[in-house]
Every structure is written in structure tokens, then in C-alpha cells.
Amino acid sequence: MSRLNVQSLCGRLIAITTVLFSLGAEAHAAGYPGYAVDPTVVEYDVDPDWPRRPDHVSGVGWVSGLAVDKHDQVWLFRKSDDPVQVYTAEGDFVRTWGKGQFSQPHQLRIDHDGNIWVADFGLHIVQKFTPEGQLLQTLGVRGEAGEDQTHFNMPTDMAVASNGDVFVTDGYGNRRIVHFDKEGNFIKAWGGSGSGAGKFVLPHAIVLGNDERLYIADRNSGRIQIFNQDGELLDQWSQIIMPWGLSIDGDNLWVCGSSPHWWLRDGAYPEYKDQLLIRFGTDGRVRQLWTIPLGDIGPDKNAPDTSRLAPGEAVGVHCIDVDSQGHLYVGDIYGEHAMKLKPITNRPAPQTAKD
């Protein structure tokens, strides 16, 4: 290109830029705001007063499991002397039970009949209770690890179908999904260790959608895999989040975790660099994203100094659920607390000083 043509092209670009700048200046001069007058983004504020835990109930230990029931009561499953704790949406204490019954509490779910299901990877079992804490059913053999039709090896989660069938992520020790009928009879298992489609690096959480599909957080591979109830792989979503916890509400799949990363790098396990909440549609489209500030609990996450956390901060989001009013509830393991996040779609106009 000749020098003359280059000069001509540069002149045209400058002219176009000048016109665009002028149009922007005219819009500003005309009084158009540079923000959405009617907000298009939902923000979330933490409720610093939730929950109001009585002094006699333990407030230490991982909050690894969390679920909201049909009355908008929030159930916490935590590694403490009071492992099952229940609060209202307003934060009032309802009940606690389970003292001395669990070893490594991991996840809690509520079935269609209101029964409480828990996974304890330390005892290698999944259990079903009444809401008052009466044991109804046990899957696996208490205190015995294995990989057959009657044993688990550190199970992580369970999903219960409307017909009573149970799907267990037999995750930390084994890398499989195990399917039982409502009586606890073994139906089949699938998966196995691997990075390929349909295999698992670590199946950490599982939910069953209204579409009858199973959504499984294969945490350490940074993907969510979707199966039918026969174990046939239907889809997988990768490279978006390291998924720790899942919940499903209609055609919304909520996921909590952190940005994707290699689980092992240079011989070490990387720490969190962020805390993410993502809402997917069941079609795999990302519909919403929110971040929680990453807190500081000192150098040893297994001996955390939680007094350093500010309200709204977290260091290990592990479980998530939503109530009928759209409030999000998140359980934090290393920060040893649960949070209520209130959706904000409008804020009061700023107050102006009076003369």
C-alpha cells in the first residue's frame, strides 16, 4: 500500500472516531444516563443476622450439606457436636439432632415426602431419617468400605427420585454412581475412574431434575456430566466452574464452586482464588453468575481463624440451595458457616444533602 493510501486510511479512521465520539457526547449532553435506570442485573446482599443460633447449639465445623424444605426451612449438615440444624428463612432456630451419630457429615437432601437423607463418607453410608431424626433406612454397611452391591467407599451425595429410587455418588473412594430401588435393593452401578466422557475423577454432588435427568458434579475434572437414569451419558459442560455443590429448582441448576483449574499442579493442590455461584438452565446455558468475596482464615484451612472473616466472605463454598422467595443459601466448609443471600433488584435513590 502506498504512503498516500495509508494516510488516506488513517484520515478516514480519525474521522469515524470523531463522529462516534460526537454522537456519544451528544447523547451525554441530551441527558441519557450511563446506567440502567431499571436495573437489569440482580445483586445479592448477605443477611448478617442469619441464622440466629442459640448459645447451646454448636457454631463450629464445616457446613458441608444444606437443603431448603417446602416450608422454606433451611437444613444444615455440619461437622460439629450438633450436626443437623434447622432454621427458618428468617433465621429462627427450629431444632437440632444427630449428636454422636455421624463421623464425616458431607451432604443432606430432602425427598418428595419430606424425609431427610444424609451422606457420611467417614462411615461409608447413606441414611434416611424422619424430619425429627428417627432413622428409617441405611444404604451401605456402617464402618465398612467396599465396592460391591452392598458397600460404598466414602460416598458423597444422593438424589432421590419421585418413585423412591436412590442414586448415590460413591465418590471419594470409588468413582461410580450406584442406583437402588426404594427398598434399598441394588439395581446397577456405572462410571469408574477416568477423565473420559462418562467416567469420573471425583463425583462430588448429584441432583435429579424435573426432566428426570441426573446432573453430576465431577468436581476435580471441572465439569458437570448429565445422564439418564439408566446411566447413559447425555451431555457434559466443561471449562466453566469447578463444581462443588448443586441444587435444582425447576429448569434452573445452581452450582457453587470456584474457577476452573488443574486439581494437582507441581505436586500441590492449588487453593481457591475465588468463590463462584452460577445458575445454569438445564439446557446448559449460563443464565447468571455471582461471586462471593474470598475470605482470609489464616495459613491453615484445617484450623481456621474464622474471626478474620467479614460478613459475606467465604473460603470453601460446598453446598447451595434456594427458597421460594429466591434467597440463596450457601454452606462454607473452611469458613465454618452458612450464609443467606438476598436478591436485590432495586435500591433506594441516594440521599442528597439539604440546604
mmCIF file of C-alpha atoms in Angstrom:
data_model
loop_
_atom_site.group_PDB
_atom_site.id
_atom_site.type_symbol
_atom_site.label_atom_id
_atom_site.label_comp_id
_atom_site.label_asym_id
_atom_site.label_seq_id
_atom_site.Cartn_x
_atom_site.Cartn_y
_atom_site.Cartn_z
ATOM 1 C CA MET A 1 0.000 0.000 0.000
ATOM 2 C CA SER A 2 1.353 3.421 -0.934
ATOM 3 C CA ARG A 3 2.127 6.116 1.582
ATOM 4 C CA LEU A 4 -0.774 8.164 0.156
ATOM 5 C CA ASN A 5 -3.254 5.318 0.663
ATOM 6 C CA VAL A 6 -2.074 4.761 4.238
ATOM 7 C CA GLN A 7 -2.510 8.446 5.019
ATOM 8 C CA SER A 8 -5.971 8.363 3.452
ATOM 9 C CA LEU A 9 -6.992 5.299 5.525
ATOM 10 C CA CYS A 10 -5.726 6.886 8.739
ATOM 11 C CA GLY A 11 -7.671 10.015 7.949
ATOM 12 C CA ARG A 12 -10.873 8.068 7.475
ATOM 13 C CA LEU A 13 -10.399 6.226 10.787
ATOM 14 C CA ILE A 14 -9.856 9.503 12.601
ATOM 15 C CA ALA A 15 -12.975 10.927 11.006
ATOM 16 C CA ILE A 16 -15.085 7.907 12.013
ATOM 17 C CA THR A 17 -13.746 8.048 15.579
ATOM 18 C CA THR A 18 -14.564 11.746 15.761
ATOM 19 C CA VAL A 19 -18.151 11.101 14.602
ATOM 20 C CA LEU A 20 -18.648 8.304 17.152
ATOM 21 C CA PHE A 21 -17.224 10.461 19.924
ATOM 22 C CA SER A 22 -19.511 13.292 18.884
ATOM 23 C CA LEU A 23 -22.551 11.002 18.971
ATOM 24 C CA GLY A 24 -21.595 9.814 22.472
ATOM 25 C CA ALA A 25 -21.084 13.391 23.597
ATOM 26 C CA GLU A 26 -24.464 14.384 22.149
ATOM 27 C CA ALA A 27 -26.163 11.513 23.989
ATOM 28 C CA HIS A 28 -24.489 12.593 27.220
ATOM 29 C CA ALA A 29 -25.406 16.196 26.590
ATOM 30 C CA ALA A 30 -29.000 15.111 25.956
ATOM 31 C CA GLY A 31 -29.136 13.703 29.485
ATOM 32 C CA TYR A 32 -29.016 9.972 28.755
ATOM 33 C CA PRO A 33 -27.747 8.128 31.866
ATOM 34 C CA GLY A 34 -24.785 5.791 31.671
ATOM 35 C CA TYR A 35 -26.523 3.197 33.826
ATOM 36 C CA ALA A 36 -29.713 1.110 33.727
ATOM 37 C CA VAL A 37 -32.498 3.191 35.237
ATOM 38 C CA ASP A 38 -34.467 -0.034 35.666
ATOM 39 C CA PRO A 39 -31.730 -2.453 36.822
ATOM 40 C CA THR A 40 -31.016 -5.379 34.520
ATOM 41 C CA VAL A 41 -28.695 -7.152 36.984
ATOM 42 C CA VAL A 42 -29.733 -8.988 40.149
ATOM 43 C CA GLU A 43 -27.313 -8.369 43.001
ATOM 44 C CA TYR A 44 -27.149 -10.280 46.280
ATOM 45 C CA ASP A 45 -26.636 -8.891 49.778
ATOM 46 C CA VAL A 46 -25.681 -11.103 52.680
ATOM 47 C CA ASP A 47 -28.017 -11.159 55.683
ATOM 48 C CA PRO A 48 -25.509 -10.703 58.530
ATOM 49 C CA ASP A 49 -28.061 -11.760 61.175
ATOM 50 C CA TRP A 50 -28.855 -15.149 59.627
ATOM 51 C CA PRO A 51 -29.050 -17.611 61.251
ATOM 52 C CA ARG A 52 -29.672 -16.710 64.890
ATOM 53 C CA ARG A 53 -28.052 -19.729 66.503
ATOM 54 C CA PRO A 54 -28.762 -20.338 70.203
ATOM 55 C CA ASP A 55 -25.756 -20.418 72.543
ATOM 56 C CA HIS A 56 -26.333 -24.089 73.366
ATOM 57 C CA VAL A 57 -26.010 -25.122 69.683
ATOM 58 C CA SER A 58 -22.532 -25.597 68.225
ATOM 59 C CA GLY A 59 -21.365 -22.998 65.725
ATOM 60 C CA VAL A 60 -18.101 -24.644 64.686
ATOM 61 C CA GLY A 61 -17.332 -27.162 61.983
ATOM 62 C CA TRP A 62 -17.768 -27.477 58.237
ATOM 63 C CA VAL A 63 -21.191 -26.707 56.796
ATOM 64 C CA SER A 64 -20.905 -29.330 54.073
ATOM 65 C CA GLY A 65 -24.599 -30.051 53.476
ATOM 66 C CA LEU A 66 -27.585 -27.732 53.106
ATOM 67 C CA ALA A 67 -31.152 -28.026 51.802
ATOM 68 C CA VAL A 68 -34.374 -25.981 51.873
ATOM 69 C CA ASP A 69 -37.651 -27.790 52.576
ATOM 70 C CA LYS A 70 -41.160 -26.993 51.292
ATOM 71 C CA HIS A 71 -41.739 -24.664 54.263
ATOM 72 C CA ASP A 72 -38.593 -22.662 53.412
ATOM 73 C CA GLN A 73 -36.862 -24.079 56.470
ATOM 74 C CA VAL A 74 -33.124 -24.406 55.941
ATOM 75 C CA TRP A 75 -31.408 -27.631 56.986
ATOM 76 C CA LEU A 76 -27.669 -27.584 57.718
ATOM 77 C CA PHE A 77 -25.445 -30.662 57.949
ATOM 78 C CA ARG A 78 -22.194 -29.781 59.653
ATOM 79 C CA LYS A 79 -19.185 -31.440 61.196
ATOM 80 C CA SER A 80 -19.944 -30.498 64.798
ATOM 81 C CA ASP A 81 -21.495 -31.718 68.036
ATOM 82 C CA ASP A 82 -24.865 -30.624 66.633
ATOM 83 C CA PRO A 83 -24.652 -31.968 63.083
ATOM 84 C CA VAL A 84 -28.229 -31.442 61.859
ATOM 85 C CA GLN A 85 -29.503 -27.913 62.468
ATOM 86 C CA VAL A 86 -32.744 -26.379 61.189
ATOM 87 C CA TYR A 87 -33.603 -22.669 60.867
ATOM 88 C CA THR A 88 -36.458 -20.685 59.393
ATOM 89 C CA ALA A 89 -35.908 -18.369 56.449
ATOM 90 C CA GLU A 90 -35.986 -15.508 58.954
ATOM 91 C CA GLY A 91 -33.157 -17.146 60.906
ATOM 92 C CA ASP A 92 -35.042 -18.528 63.908
ATOM 93 C CA PHE A 93 -33.777 -21.796 65.354
ATOM 94 C CA VAL A 94 -36.127 -24.786 64.925
ATOM 95 C CA ARG A 95 -34.322 -27.920 66.085
ATOM 96 C CA THR A 96 -31.114 -29.920 66.100
ATOM 97 C CA TRP A 97 -30.425 -33.648 66.217
ATOM 98 C CA GLY A 98 -27.825 -36.264 65.363
ATOM 99 C CA LYS A 99 -25.362 -35.748 68.200
ATOM 100 C CA GLY A 100 -22.820 -38.575 68.170
ATOM 101 C CA GLN A 101 -24.363 -40.316 65.137
ATOM 102 C CA PHE A 102 -22.005 -39.203 62.364
ATOM 103 C CA SER A 103 -18.305 -39.324 61.541
ATOM 104 C CA GLN A 104 -17.742 -37.215 58.404
ATOM 105 C CA PRO A 105 -21.005 -35.418 57.507
ATOM 106 C CA HIS A 106 -20.954 -34.476 53.838
ATOM 107 C CA GLN A 107 -24.326 -33.771 52.226
ATOM 108 C CA LEU A 108 -28.019 -33.532 53.121
ATOM 109 C CA ARG A 109 -31.051 -33.822 50.814
ATOM 110 C CA ILE A 110 -34.827 -33.800 51.295
ATOM 111 C CA ASP A 111 -37.006 -36.209 49.323
ATOM 112 C CA HIS A 112 -40.542 -35.705 47.949
ATOM 113 C CA ASP A 113 -42.077 -36.961 51.201
ATOM 114 C CA GLY A 114 -40.021 -34.622 53.383
ATOM 115 C CA ASN A 115 -37.618 -37.292 54.637
ATOM 116 C CA ILE A 116 -34.026 -36.279 55.349
ATOM 117 C CA TRP A 117 -31.192 -38.095 53.557
ATOM 118 C CA VAL A 118 -27.539 -37.728 54.548
ATOM 119 C CA ALA A 119 -24.217 -38.994 53.212
ATOM 120 C CA ASP A 120 -21.452 -39.748 55.726
ATOM 121 C CA PHE A 121 -18.205 -40.589 53.951
ATOM 122 C CA GLY A 122 -16.449 -41.471 57.202
ATOM 123 C CA LEU A 123 -18.931 -44.253 57.957
ATOM 124 C CA HIS A 124 -19.346 -45.243 54.263
ATOM 125 C CA ILE A 125 -23.134 -44.975 54.442
ATOM 126 C CA VAL A 126 -26.175 -43.074 53.216
ATOM 127 C CA GLN A 127 -29.090 -42.776 55.654
ATOM 128 C CA LYS A 128 -32.753 -41.770 55.583
ATOM 129 C CA PHE A 129 -34.373 -40.074 58.596
ATOM 130 C CA THR A 130 -37.692 -38.528 59.541
ATOM 131 C CA PRO A 131 -37.543 -34.738 59.998
ATOM 132 C CA GLU A 132 -37.410 -35.389 63.759
ATOM 133 C CA GLY A 133 -34.335 -37.595 63.426
ATOM 134 C CA GLN A 134 -35.736 -41.132 63.521
ATOM 135 C CA LEU A 135 -33.640 -43.486 61.381
ATOM 136 C CA LEU A 136 -35.670 -45.153 58.614
ATOM 137 C CA GLN A 137 -33.139 -46.715 56.253
ATOM 138 C CA THR A 138 -29.406 -47.255 55.784
ATOM 139 C CA LEU A 139 -27.620 -47.942 52.494
ATOM 140 C CA GLY A 140 -24.113 -49.379 52.752
ATOM 141 C CA VAL A 141 -22.546 -51.118 55.720
ATOM 142 C CA ARG A 142 -21.685 -48.857 58.636
ATOM 143 C CA GLY A 143 -17.936 -48.542 59.071
ATOM 144 C CA GLU A 144 -17.065 -50.892 56.176
ATOM 145 C CA ALA A 145 -15.612 -49.672 52.869
ATOM 146 C CA GLY A 146 -16.057 -51.670 49.688
ATOM 147 C CA GLU A 147 -17.052 -51.598 46.026
ATOM 148 C CA ASP A 148 -19.857 -54.070 45.544
ATOM 149 C CA GLN A 149 -23.663 -54.141 45.679
ATOM 150 C CA THR A 150 -23.870 -53.537 49.437
ATOM 151 C CA HIS A 151 -20.814 -51.350 50.187
ATOM 152 C CA PHE A 152 -19.656 -47.809 49.447
ATOM 153 C CA ASN A 153 -16.232 -46.274 49.808
ATOM 154 C CA MET A 154 -16.724 -42.729 51.122
ATOM 155 C CA PRO A 155 -19.993 -41.703 49.423
ATOM 156 C CA THR A 156 -20.543 -38.004 48.870
ATOM 157 C CA ASP A 157 -24.190 -37.345 47.913
ATOM 158 C CA MET A 158 -27.527 -38.858 46.897
ATOM 159 C CA ALA A 159 -30.549 -37.962 44.756
ATOM 160 C CA VAL A 160 -33.989 -39.457 45.380
ATOM 161 C CA ALA A 161 -36.496 -39.875 42.542
ATOM 162 C CA SER A 162 -40.256 -39.418 42.924
ATOM 163 C CA ASN A 163 -40.697 -43.222 42.852
ATOM 164 C CA GLY A 164 -38.227 -43.616 45.729
ATOM 165 C CA ASP A 165 -35.228 -44.802 43.705
ATOM 166 C CA VAL A 166 -31.919 -43.553 45.099
ATOM 167 C CA PHE A 167 -28.792 -42.577 43.151
ATOM 168 C CA VAL A 168 -25.588 -42.308 45.190
ATOM 169 C CA THR A 169 -22.318 -40.658 44.186
ATOM 170 C CA ASP A 170 -19.868 -43.184 45.611
ATOM 171 C CA GLY A 171 -17.173 -40.624 45.214
ATOM 172 C CA TYR A 172 -14.099 -40.217 47.391
ATOM 173 C CA GLY A 173 -13.012 -43.839 47.492
ATOM 174 C CA ASN A 174 -14.828 -45.231 44.450
ATOM 175 C CA ARG A 175 -15.645 -43.318 41.261
ATOM 176 C CA ARG A 176 -19.117 -44.526 40.403
ATOM 177 C CA ILE A 177 -22.856 -43.922 40.626
ATOM 178 C CA VAL A 178 -24.907 -46.585 42.406
ATOM 179 C CA HIS A 179 -28.658 -46.990 41.761
ATOM 180 C CA PHE A 180 -31.062 -48.570 44.304
ATOM 181 C CA ASP A 181 -34.827 -49.016 44.398
ATOM 182 C CA LYS A 182 -36.893 -47.543 47.243
ATOM 183 C CA GLU A 183 -36.425 -50.696 49.318
ATOM 184 C CA GLY A 184 -32.653 -50.385 49.074
ATOM 185 C CA ASN A 185 -32.186 -53.184 46.552
ATOM 186 C CA PHE A 186 -29.216 -52.737 44.219
ATOM 187 C CA ILE A 187 -30.152 -52.055 40.597
ATOM 188 C CA LYS A 188 -26.899 -51.135 38.875
ATOM 189 C CA ALA A 189 -23.686 -49.087 39.065
ATOM 190 C CA TRP A 190 -21.869 -47.142 36.386
ATOM 191 C CA GLY A 191 -18.964 -44.794 35.832
ATOM 192 C CA GLY A 192 -15.497 -45.699 37.022
ATOM 193 C CA SER A 193 -12.297 -43.711 37.341
ATOM 194 C CA GLY A 194 -11.152 -41.643 34.374
ATOM 195 C CA SER A 195 -11.197 -38.332 32.543
ATOM 196 C CA GLY A 196 -13.147 -39.610 29.548
ATOM 197 C CA ALA A 197 -16.814 -38.944 28.924
ATOM 198 C CA GLY A 198 -18.958 -40.956 31.315
ATOM 199 C CA LYS A 199 -16.068 -41.578 33.712
ATOM 200 C CA PHE A 200 -15.388 -39.650 36.919
ATOM 201 C CA VAL A 201 -12.380 -38.009 38.502
ATOM 202 C CA LEU A 202 -14.454 -37.354 41.614
ATOM 203 C CA PRO A 203 -18.278 -37.437 41.568
ATOM 204 C CA HIS A 204 -18.965 -34.956 44.366
ATOM 205 C CA ALA A 205 -22.633 -33.920 44.088
ATOM 206 C CA ILE A 206 -25.774 -35.129 42.320
ATOM 207 C CA VAL A 207 -29.299 -33.803 41.682
ATOM 208 C CA LEU A 208 -32.272 -35.119 39.728
ATOM 209 C CA GLY A 209 -34.164 -32.632 37.577
ATOM 210 C CA ASN A 210 -37.825 -32.442 36.642
ATOM 211 C CA ASP A 211 -36.653 -33.693 33.253
ATOM 212 C CA GLU A 212 -35.692 -36.972 35.019
ATOM 213 C CA ARG A 213 -32.026 -36.399 34.140
ATOM 214 C CA LEU A 214 -29.182 -36.748 36.634
ATOM 215 C CA TYR A 215 -26.778 -33.803 36.915
ATOM 216 C CA ILE A 216 -23.473 -34.840 38.478
ATOM 217 C CA ALA A 217 -20.668 -32.550 39.616
ATOM 218 C CA ASP A 218 -17.420 -34.262 38.645
ATOM 219 C CA ARG A 219 -15.591 -31.783 40.818
ATOM 220 C CA ASN A 220 -11.904 -32.490 40.275
ATOM 221 C CA SER A 221 -12.246 -32.505 36.491
ATOM 222 C CA GLY A 222 -14.094 -29.178 36.356
ATOM 223 C CA ARG A 223 -17.211 -30.462 34.627
ATOM 224 C CA ILE A 224 -20.861 -31.358 35.096
ATOM 225 C CA GLN A 225 -21.993 -34.570 33.430
ATOM 226 C CA ILE A 226 -25.628 -35.309 32.614
ATOM 227 C CA PHE A 227 -27.044 -38.855 32.471
ATOM 228 C CA ASN A 228 -30.385 -40.548 32.142
ATOM 229 C CA GLN A 229 -31.391 -42.900 34.924
ATOM 230 C CA ASP A 230 -30.011 -45.898 33.042
ATOM 231 C CA GLY A 231 -26.527 -44.402 33.195
ATOM 232 C CA GLU A 232 -26.337 -43.236 29.584
ATOM 233 C CA LEU A 233 -24.279 -40.064 29.174
ATOM 234 C CA LEU A 234 -26.340 -37.304 27.552
ATOM 235 C CA ASP A 235 -24.108 -34.233 27.798
ATOM 236 C CA GLN A 236 -21.250 -32.610 29.696
ATOM 237 C CA TRP A 237 -20.448 -28.986 30.497
ATOM 238 C CA SER A 238 -16.778 -28.181 30.998
ATOM 239 C CA GLN A 239 -14.367 -25.265 31.442
ATOM 240 C CA ILE A 240 -16.839 -23.090 33.373
ATOM 241 C CA ILE A 241 -16.564 -23.943 37.085
ATOM 242 C CA MET A 242 -15.016 -26.438 39.499
ATOM 243 C CA PRO A 243 -18.422 -27.654 40.759
ATOM 244 C CA TRP A 244 -18.610 -28.424 44.477
ATOM 245 C CA GLY A 245 -22.333 -28.236 45.243
ATOM 246 C CA LEU A 246 -25.526 -28.493 43.183
ATOM 247 C CA SER A 247 -29.209 -27.766 43.653
ATOM 248 C CA ILE A 248 -32.013 -27.694 41.137
ATOM 249 C CA ASP A 249 -35.184 -25.612 41.040
ATOM 250 C CA GLY A 250 -37.423 -26.167 38.036
ATOM 251 C CA ASP A 251 -35.209 -25.632 34.991
ATOM 252 C CA ASN A 252 -32.545 -23.785 36.998
ATOM 253 C CA LEU A 253 -29.411 -25.601 38.143
ATOM 254 C CA TRP A 254 -27.457 -23.698 40.795
ATOM 255 C CA VAL A 255 -23.770 -24.561 41.176
ATOM 256 C CA CYS A 256 -21.261 -23.314 43.746
ATOM 257 C CA GLY A 257 -17.503 -23.675 43.451
ATOM 258 C CA SER A 258 -14.515 -21.861 42.014
ATOM 259 C CA SER A 259 -12.886 -21.017 38.697
ATOM 260 C CA PRO A 260 -11.594 -23.997 36.694
ATOM 261 C CA HIS A 261 -8.035 -25.117 37.450
ATOM 262 C CA TRP A 262 -5.891 -28.224 37.489
ATOM 263 C CA TRP A 263 -6.627 -30.073 40.699
ATOM 264 C CA LEU A 264 -2.962 -31.029 41.069
ATOM 265 C CA ARG A 265 -0.170 -28.785 39.816
ATOM 266 C CA ASP A 266 3.573 -29.036 40.563
ATOM 267 C CA GLY A 267 2.874 -31.638 43.211
ATOM 268 C CA ALA A 268 0.500 -29.410 45.188
ATOM 269 C CA TYR A 269 -3.237 -28.800 45.392
ATOM 270 C CA PRO A 270 -3.993 -25.169 44.488
ATOM 271 C CA GLU A 271 -6.027 -23.148 46.946
ATOM 272 C CA TYR A 272 -9.136 -21.231 45.962
ATOM 273 C CA LYS A 273 -8.625 -17.995 44.088
ATOM 274 C CA ASP A 274 -12.326 -17.114 44.068
ATOM 275 C CA GLN A 275 -15.818 -18.271 45.069
ATOM 276 C CA LEU A 276 -18.444 -18.588 42.340
ATOM 277 C CA LEU A 277 -22.187 -19.144 42.174
ATOM 278 C CA ILE A 278 -23.578 -19.948 38.721
ATOM 279 C CA ARG A 279 -27.143 -20.560 37.563
ATOM 280 C CA PHE A 280 -27.425 -22.782 34.508
ATOM 281 C CA GLY A 281 -30.500 -23.611 32.529
ATOM 282 C CA THR A 282 -30.994 -27.325 32.141
ATOM 283 C CA ASP A 283 -30.057 -26.739 28.503
ATOM 284 C CA GLY A 284 -26.538 -25.854 29.654
ATOM 285 C CA ARG A 285 -26.793 -22.102 29.046
ATOM 286 C CA VAL A 286 -25.310 -19.902 31.764
ATOM 287 C CA ARG A 287 -28.104 -17.636 32.997
ATOM 288 C CA GLN A 288 -26.491 -15.886 35.931
ATOM 289 C CA LEU A 289 -23.194 -15.538 37.781
ATOM 290 C CA TRP A 290 -22.392 -14.115 41.188
ATOM 291 C CA THR A 291 -19.154 -14.065 43.158
ATOM 292 C CA ILE A 292 -18.603 -14.150 46.911
ATOM 293 C CA PRO A 293 -15.542 -12.389 48.332
ATOM 294 C CA LEU A 294 -12.767 -14.833 49.191
ATOM 295 C CA GLY A 295 -12.052 -14.541 52.898
ATOM 296 C CA ASP A 296 -8.884 -14.930 54.954
ATOM 297 C CA ILE A 297 -8.864 -17.629 57.667
ATOM 298 C CA GLY A 298 -5.111 -17.778 58.209
ATOM 299 C CA PRO A 299 -2.481 -20.179 56.877
ATOM 300 C CA ASP A 300 -4.110 -23.481 57.914
ATOM 301 C CA LYS A 301 -7.566 -24.090 56.445
ATOM 302 C CA ASN A 302 -7.999 -27.144 58.685
ATOM 303 C CA ALA A 303 -7.520 -24.935 61.756
ATOM 304 C CA PRO A 304 -9.275 -21.793 60.523
ATOM 305 C CA ASP A 305 -9.351 -18.468 62.317
ATOM 306 C CA THR A 306 -12.912 -17.650 61.331
ATOM 307 C CA SER A 307 -12.855 -14.434 63.365
ATOM 308 C CA ARG A 308 -10.995 -12.894 60.413
ATOM 309 C CA LEU A 309 -13.985 -13.331 58.089
ATOM 310 C CA ALA A 310 -16.152 -10.341 57.257
ATOM 311 C CA PRO A 311 -19.892 -10.868 56.644
ATOM 312 C CA GLY A 312 -20.436 -12.251 53.165
ATOM 313 C CA GLU A 313 -16.953 -13.771 52.783
ATOM 314 C CA ALA A 314 -16.344 -17.500 52.243
ATOM 315 C CA VAL A 315 -13.365 -19.827 51.857
ATOM 316 C CA GLY A 316 -14.913 -23.080 50.662
ATOM 317 C CA VAL A 317 -18.418 -22.902 49.226
ATOM 318 C CA HIS A 318 -19.584 -26.509 49.297
ATOM 319 C CA CYS A 319 -23.393 -26.583 49.067
ATOM 320 C CA ILE A 320 -26.153 -24.331 47.801
ATOM 321 C CA ASP A 321 -29.951 -24.114 47.678
ATOM 322 C CA VAL A 322 -32.685 -21.560 47.001
ATOM 323 C CA ASP A 323 -36.011 -20.882 48.732
ATOM 324 C CA SER A 324 -39.382 -19.922 47.280
ATOM 325 C CA GLN A 325 -38.551 -16.200 47.558
ATOM 326 C CA GLY A 326 -35.299 -16.504 45.591
ATOM 327 C CA HIS A 327 -32.977 -16.266 48.592
ATOM 328 C CA LEU A 328 -29.763 -18.225 48.141
ATOM 329 C CA TYR A 329 -28.267 -20.250 50.978
ATOM 330 C CA VAL A 330 -24.630 -21.325 50.842
ATOM 331 C CA GLY A 331 -22.618 -23.595 53.133
ATOM 332 C CA ASP A 332 -18.916 -22.875 53.616
ATOM 333 C CA ILE A 333 -16.628 -25.635 54.884
ATOM 334 C CA TYR A 334 -13.360 -23.877 55.722
ATOM 335 C CA GLY A 335 -15.171 -20.719 56.834
ATOM 336 C CA GLU A 336 -17.401 -22.951 59.012
ATOM 337 C CA HIS A 337 -20.638 -21.058 58.443
ATOM 338 C CA ALA A 338 -23.774 -20.780 56.343
ATOM 339 C CA MET A 339 -24.992 -17.636 54.612
ATOM 340 C CA LYS A 340 -28.288 -16.261 53.383
ATOM 341 C CA LEU A 341 -28.018 -14.084 50.273
ATOM 342 C CA LYS A 342 -30.954 -11.801 49.471
ATOM 343 C CA PRO A 343 -31.653 -10.902 45.826
ATOM 344 C CA ILE A 344 -31.619 -7.144 45.198
ATOM 345 C CA THR A 345 -33.297 -5.777 42.063
ATOM 346 C CA ASN A 346 -33.698 -2.168 43.194
ATOM 347 C CA ARG A 347 -32.003 0.136 45.677
ATOM 348 C CA PRO A 348 -33.193 3.398 47.200
ATOM 349 C CA ALA A 349 -32.026 6.549 45.409
ATOM 350 C CA PRO A 350 -29.052 8.190 47.152
ATOM 351 C CA GLN A 351 -29.990 10.833 49.683
ATOM 352 C CA THR A 352 -28.962 14.367 48.751
ATOM 353 C CA ALA A 353 -27.842 16.913 51.282
ATOM 354 C CA LYS A 354 -30.397 19.592 52.181
ATOM 355 C CA ASP A 355 -29.560 23.269 52.101
#
